[in-house]
JSON list of C-alpha atoms in Angstrom, two decimals:
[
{"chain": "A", "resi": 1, "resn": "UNK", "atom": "CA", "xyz": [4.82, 7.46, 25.53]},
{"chain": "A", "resi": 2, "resn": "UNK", "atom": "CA", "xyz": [8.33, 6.63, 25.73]},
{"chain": "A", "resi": 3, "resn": "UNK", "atom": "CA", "xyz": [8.97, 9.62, 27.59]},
{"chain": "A", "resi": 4, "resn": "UNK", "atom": "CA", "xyz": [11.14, 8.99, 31.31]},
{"chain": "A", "resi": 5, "resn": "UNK", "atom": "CA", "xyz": [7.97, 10.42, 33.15]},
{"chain": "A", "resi": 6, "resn": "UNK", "atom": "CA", "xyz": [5.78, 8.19, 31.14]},
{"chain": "A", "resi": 7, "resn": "UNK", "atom": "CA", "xyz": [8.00, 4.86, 31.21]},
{"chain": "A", "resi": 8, "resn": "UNK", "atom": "CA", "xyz": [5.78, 3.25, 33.46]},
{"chain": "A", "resi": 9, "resn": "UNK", "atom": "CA", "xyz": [2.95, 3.21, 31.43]},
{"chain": "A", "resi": 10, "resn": "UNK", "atom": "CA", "xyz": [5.02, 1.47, 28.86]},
{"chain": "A", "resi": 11, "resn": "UNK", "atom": "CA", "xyz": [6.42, -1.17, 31.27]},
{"chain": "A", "resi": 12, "resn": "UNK", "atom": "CA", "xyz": [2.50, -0.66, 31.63]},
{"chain": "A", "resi": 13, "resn": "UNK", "atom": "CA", "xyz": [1.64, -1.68, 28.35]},
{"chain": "A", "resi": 14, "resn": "UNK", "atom": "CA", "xyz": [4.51, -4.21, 27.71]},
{"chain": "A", "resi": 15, "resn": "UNK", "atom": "CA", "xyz": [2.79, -6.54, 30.58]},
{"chain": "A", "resi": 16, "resn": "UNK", "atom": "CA", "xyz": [-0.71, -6.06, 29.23]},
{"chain": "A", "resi": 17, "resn": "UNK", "atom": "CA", "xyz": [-1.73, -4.63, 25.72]},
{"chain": "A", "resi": 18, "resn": "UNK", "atom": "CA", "xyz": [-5.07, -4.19, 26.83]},
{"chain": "A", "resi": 19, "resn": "UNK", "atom": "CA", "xyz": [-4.45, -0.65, 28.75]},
{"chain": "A", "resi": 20, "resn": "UNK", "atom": "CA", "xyz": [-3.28, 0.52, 24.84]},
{"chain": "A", "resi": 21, "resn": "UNK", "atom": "CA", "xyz": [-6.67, 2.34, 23.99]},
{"chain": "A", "resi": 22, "resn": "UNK", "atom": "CA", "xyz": [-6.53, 4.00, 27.85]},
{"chain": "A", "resi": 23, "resn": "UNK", "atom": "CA", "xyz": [-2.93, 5.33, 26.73]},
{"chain": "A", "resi": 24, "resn": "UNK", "atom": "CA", "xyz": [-4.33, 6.85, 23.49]},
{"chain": "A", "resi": 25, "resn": "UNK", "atom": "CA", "xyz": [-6.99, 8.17, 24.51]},
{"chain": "A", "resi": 26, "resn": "UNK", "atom": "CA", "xyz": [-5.20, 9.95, 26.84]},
{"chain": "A", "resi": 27, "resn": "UNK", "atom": "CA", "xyz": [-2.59, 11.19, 24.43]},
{"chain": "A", "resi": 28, "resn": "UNK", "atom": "CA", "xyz": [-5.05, 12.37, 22.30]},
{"chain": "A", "resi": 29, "resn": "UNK", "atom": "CA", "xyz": [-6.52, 14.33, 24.56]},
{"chain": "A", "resi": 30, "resn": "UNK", "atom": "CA", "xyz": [-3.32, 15.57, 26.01]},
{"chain": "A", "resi": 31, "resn": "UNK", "atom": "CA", "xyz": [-1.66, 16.50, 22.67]},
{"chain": "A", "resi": 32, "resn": "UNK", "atom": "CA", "xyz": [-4.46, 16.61, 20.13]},
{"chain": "A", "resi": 33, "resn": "UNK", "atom": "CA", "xyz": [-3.56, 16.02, 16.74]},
{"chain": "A", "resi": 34, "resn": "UNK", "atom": "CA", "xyz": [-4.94, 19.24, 16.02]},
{"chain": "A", "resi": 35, "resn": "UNK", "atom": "CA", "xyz": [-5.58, 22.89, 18.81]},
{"chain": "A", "resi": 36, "resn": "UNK", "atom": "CA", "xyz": [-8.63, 24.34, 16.89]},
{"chain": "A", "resi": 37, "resn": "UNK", "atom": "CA", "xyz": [-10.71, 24.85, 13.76]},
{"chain": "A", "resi": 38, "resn": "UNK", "atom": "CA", "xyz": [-11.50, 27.77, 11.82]},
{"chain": "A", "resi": 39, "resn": "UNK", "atom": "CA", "xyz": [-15.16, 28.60, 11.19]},
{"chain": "A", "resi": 40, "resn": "UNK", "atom": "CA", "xyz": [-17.63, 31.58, 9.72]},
{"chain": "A", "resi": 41, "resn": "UNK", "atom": "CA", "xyz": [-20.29, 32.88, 11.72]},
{"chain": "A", "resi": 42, "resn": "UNK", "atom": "CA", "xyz": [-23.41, 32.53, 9.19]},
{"chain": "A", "resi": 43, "resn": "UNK", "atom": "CA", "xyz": [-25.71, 34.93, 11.64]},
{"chain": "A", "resi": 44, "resn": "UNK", "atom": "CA", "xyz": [-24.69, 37.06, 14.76]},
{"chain": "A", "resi": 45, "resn": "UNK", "atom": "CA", "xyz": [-23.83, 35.02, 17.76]},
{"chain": "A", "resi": 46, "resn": "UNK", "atom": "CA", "xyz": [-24.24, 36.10, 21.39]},
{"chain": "A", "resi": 47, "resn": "UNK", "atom": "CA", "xyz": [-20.85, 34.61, 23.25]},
{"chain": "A", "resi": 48, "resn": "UNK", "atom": "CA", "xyz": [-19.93, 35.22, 26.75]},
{"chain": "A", "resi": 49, "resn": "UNK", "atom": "CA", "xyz": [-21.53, 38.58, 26.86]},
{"chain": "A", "resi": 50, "resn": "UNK", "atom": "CA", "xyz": [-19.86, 39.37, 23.80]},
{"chain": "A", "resi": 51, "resn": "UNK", "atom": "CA", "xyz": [-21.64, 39.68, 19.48]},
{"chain": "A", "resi": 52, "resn": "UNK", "atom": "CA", "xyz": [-20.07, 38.05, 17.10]},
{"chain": "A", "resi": 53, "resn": "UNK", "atom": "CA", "xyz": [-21.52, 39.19, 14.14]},
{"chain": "A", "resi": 54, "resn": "UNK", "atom": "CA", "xyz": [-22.19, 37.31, 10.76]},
{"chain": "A", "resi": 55, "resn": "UNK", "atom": "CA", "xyz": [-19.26, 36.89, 8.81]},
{"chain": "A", "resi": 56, "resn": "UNK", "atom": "CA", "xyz": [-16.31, 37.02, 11.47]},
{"chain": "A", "resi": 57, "resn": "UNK", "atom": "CA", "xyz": [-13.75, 34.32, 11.40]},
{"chain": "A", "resi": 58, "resn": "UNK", "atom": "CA", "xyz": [-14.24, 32.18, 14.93]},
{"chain": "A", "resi": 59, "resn": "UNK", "atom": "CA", "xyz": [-11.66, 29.62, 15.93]},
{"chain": "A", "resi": 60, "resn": "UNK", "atom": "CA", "xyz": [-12.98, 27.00, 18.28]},
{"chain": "A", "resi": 61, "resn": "UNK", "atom": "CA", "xyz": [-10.20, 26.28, 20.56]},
{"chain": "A", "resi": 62, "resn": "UNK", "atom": "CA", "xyz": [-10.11, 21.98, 20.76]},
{"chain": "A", "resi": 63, "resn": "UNK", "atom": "CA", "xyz": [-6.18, 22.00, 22.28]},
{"chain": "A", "resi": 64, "resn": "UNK", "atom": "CA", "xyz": [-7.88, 24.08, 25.03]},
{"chain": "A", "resi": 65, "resn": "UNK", "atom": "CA", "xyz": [-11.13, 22.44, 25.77]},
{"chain": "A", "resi": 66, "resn": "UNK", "atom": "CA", "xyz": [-8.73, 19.18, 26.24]},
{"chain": "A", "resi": 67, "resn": "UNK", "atom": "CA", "xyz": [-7.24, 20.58, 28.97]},
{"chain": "A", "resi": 68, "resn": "UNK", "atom": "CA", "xyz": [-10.42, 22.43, 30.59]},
{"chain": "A", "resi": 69, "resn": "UNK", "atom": "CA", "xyz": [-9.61, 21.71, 34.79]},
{"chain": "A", "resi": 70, "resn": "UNK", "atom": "CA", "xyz": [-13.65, 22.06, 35.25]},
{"chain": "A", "resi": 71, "resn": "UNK", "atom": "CA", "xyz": [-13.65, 18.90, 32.90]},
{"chain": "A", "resi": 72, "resn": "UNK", "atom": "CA", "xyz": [-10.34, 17.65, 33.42]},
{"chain": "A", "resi": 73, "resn": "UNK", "atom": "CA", "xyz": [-8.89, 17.62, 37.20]},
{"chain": "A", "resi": 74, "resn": "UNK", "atom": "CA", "xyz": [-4.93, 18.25, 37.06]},
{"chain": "A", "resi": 75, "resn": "UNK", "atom": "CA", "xyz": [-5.58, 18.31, 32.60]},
{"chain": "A", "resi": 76, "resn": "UNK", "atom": "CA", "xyz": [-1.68, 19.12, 32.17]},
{"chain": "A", "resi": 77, "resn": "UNK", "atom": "CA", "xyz": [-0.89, 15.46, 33.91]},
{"chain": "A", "resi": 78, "resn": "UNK", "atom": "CA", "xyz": [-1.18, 12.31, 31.81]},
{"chain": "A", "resi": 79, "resn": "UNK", "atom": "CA", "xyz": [-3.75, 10.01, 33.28]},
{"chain": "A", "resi": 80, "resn": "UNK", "atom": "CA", "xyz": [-4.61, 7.12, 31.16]},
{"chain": "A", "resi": 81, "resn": "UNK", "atom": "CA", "xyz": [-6.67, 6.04, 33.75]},
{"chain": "A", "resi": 82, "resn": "UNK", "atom": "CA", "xyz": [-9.74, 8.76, 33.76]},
{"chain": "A", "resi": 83, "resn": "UNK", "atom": "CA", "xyz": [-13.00, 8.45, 34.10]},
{"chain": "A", "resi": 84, "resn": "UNK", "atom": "CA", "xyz": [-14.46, 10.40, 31.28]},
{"chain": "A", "resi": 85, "resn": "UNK", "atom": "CA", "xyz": [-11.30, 8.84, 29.38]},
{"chain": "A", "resi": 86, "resn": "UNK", "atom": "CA", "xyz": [-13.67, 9.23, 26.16]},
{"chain": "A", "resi": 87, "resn": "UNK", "atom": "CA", "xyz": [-15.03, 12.29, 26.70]},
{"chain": "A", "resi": 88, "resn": "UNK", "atom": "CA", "xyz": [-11.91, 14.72, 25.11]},
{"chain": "A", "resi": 89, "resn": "UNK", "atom": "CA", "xyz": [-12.43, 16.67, 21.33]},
{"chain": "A", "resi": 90, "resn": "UNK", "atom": "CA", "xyz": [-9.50, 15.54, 19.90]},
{"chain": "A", "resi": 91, "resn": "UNK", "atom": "CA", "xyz": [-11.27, 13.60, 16.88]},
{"chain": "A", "resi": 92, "resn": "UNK", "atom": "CA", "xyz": [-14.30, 15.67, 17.36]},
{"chain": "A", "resi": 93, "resn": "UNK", "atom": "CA", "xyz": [-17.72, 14.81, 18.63]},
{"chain": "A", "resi": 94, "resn": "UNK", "atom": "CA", "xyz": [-21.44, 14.17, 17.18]},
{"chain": "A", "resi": 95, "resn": "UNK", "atom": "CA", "xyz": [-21.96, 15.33, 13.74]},
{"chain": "A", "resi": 96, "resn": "UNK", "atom": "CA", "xyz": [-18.40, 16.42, 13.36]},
{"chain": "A", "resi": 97, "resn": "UNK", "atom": "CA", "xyz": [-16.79, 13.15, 14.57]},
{"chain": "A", "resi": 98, "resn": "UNK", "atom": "CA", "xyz": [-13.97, 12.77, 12.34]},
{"chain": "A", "resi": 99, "resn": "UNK", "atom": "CA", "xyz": [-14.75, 10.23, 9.75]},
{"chain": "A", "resi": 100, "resn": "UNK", "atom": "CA", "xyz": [-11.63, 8.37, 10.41]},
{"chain": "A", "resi": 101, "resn": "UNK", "atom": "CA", "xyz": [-11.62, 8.31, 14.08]},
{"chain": "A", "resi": 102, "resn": "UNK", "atom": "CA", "xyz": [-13.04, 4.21, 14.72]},
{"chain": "A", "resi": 103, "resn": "UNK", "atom": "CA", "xyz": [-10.00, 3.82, 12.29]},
{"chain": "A", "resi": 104, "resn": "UNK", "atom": "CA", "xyz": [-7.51, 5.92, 14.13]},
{"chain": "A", "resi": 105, "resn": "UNK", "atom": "CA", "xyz": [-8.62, 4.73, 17.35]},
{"chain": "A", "resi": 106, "resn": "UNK", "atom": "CA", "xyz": [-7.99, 0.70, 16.14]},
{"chain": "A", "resi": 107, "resn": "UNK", "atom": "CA", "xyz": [-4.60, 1.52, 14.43]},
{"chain": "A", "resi": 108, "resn": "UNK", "atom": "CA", "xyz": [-3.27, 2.69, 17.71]},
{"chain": "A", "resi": 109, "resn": "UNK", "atom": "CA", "xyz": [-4.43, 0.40, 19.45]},
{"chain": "A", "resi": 110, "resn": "UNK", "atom": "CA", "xyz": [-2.98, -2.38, 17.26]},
{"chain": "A", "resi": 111, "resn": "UNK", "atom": "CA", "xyz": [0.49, -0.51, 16.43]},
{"chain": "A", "resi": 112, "resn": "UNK", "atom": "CA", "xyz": [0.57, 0.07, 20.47]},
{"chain": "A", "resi": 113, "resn": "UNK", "atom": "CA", "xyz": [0.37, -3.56, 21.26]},
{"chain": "A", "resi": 114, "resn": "UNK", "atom": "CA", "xyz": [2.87, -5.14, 19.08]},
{"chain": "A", "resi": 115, "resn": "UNK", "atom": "CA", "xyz": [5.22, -2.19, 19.55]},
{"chain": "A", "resi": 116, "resn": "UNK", "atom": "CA", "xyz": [5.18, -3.10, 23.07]},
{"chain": "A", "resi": 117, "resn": "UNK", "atom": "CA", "xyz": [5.26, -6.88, 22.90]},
{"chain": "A", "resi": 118, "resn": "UNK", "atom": "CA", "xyz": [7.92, -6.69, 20.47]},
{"chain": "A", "resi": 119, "resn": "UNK", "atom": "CA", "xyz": [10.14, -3.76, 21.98]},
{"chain": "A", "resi": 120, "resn": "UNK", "atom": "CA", "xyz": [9.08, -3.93, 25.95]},
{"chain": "A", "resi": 121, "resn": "UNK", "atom": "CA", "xyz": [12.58, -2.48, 26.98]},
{"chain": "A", "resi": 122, "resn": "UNK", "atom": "CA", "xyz": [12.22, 0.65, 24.24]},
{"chain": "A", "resi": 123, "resn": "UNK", "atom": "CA", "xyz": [13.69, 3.80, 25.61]},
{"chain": "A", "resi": 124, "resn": "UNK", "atom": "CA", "xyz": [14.87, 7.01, 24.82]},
{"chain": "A", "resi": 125, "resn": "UNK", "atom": "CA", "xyz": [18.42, 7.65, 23.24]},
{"chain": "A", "resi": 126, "resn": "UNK", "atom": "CA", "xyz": [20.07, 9.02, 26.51]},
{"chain": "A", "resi": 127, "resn": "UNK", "atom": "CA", "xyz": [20.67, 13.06, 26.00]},
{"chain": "A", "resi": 128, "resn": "UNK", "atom": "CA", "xyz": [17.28, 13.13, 23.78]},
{"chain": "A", "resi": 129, "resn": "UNK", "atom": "CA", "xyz": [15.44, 16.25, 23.45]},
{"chain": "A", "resi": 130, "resn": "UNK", "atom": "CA", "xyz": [12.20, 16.62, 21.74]},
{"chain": "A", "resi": 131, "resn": "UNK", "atom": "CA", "xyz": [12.46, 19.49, 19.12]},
{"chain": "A", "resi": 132, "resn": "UNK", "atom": "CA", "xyz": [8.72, 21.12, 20.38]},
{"chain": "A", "resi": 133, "resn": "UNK", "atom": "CA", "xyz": [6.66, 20.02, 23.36]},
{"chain": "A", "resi": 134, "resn": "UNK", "atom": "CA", "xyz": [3.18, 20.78, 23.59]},
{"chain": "A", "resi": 135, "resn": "UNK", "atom": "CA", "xyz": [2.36, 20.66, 26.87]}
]
């Protein structure tokens, strides 16, 4: 979040901690921990017009679905401030809710505020490049 088009949101967060589960959210939906699973088709599966039959390998795309426009207007800008803030795959959803997520989810939330209380004027070593970008 410390990134020069995202310093706002940390001056953001520096003034109130309370937008800290907004920002995550929104990173986590932005830049998923994770793009996809891997998963066996157990009986043939009818697809977009398409078979897949039993036994093929399927990978469920989650990086994409994050960033589906019917879902998520303008998906490639951060927006901490959406609607269906909540509604991303990144730590999965139903029955396959990562068991860890409530835990995730209050660990950033935590580490966000004191980072920001402590270090409000935290920037960027000038010249910094990222070594892979995801977006």
């Amino acid at each position: 979040m410390l990134q020069p088009e995202r310093r706002s949101h940390w001056d953001k967060l520096a003034a109130n901690p309370a937008h800290a589960p907004n920002l995550m959210e929104e990173h986590l939906r932005r830049d998923a921990p994770h793009r996809g699973l891997s998963r066996l088709t157990t009986h043939a599966v009818q697809l977009g017009g398409a078979t897949i039959p039993v036994g093929s390998t399927v990978r469920p795309l989650v990086g994409s679905a994050n960033r589906d426009e019917a879902v998520f207007p303008d998906a490639d800008t951060f927006v901490p401030g959406r609607s269906n803030i909540r509604k991303p795959l990144a730590l999965g959803r139903g029955i396959h809710v990562c068991v860890g997520a409530h835990l995730a989810r209050t660990e950033a939330d935590v580490a966000l505020g004191v980072l920001s209380s402590r270090l409000p004027n935290a920037q960027l070593e000038r010249g910094f490049t990222a070594l892979f970008s995801r977006s």
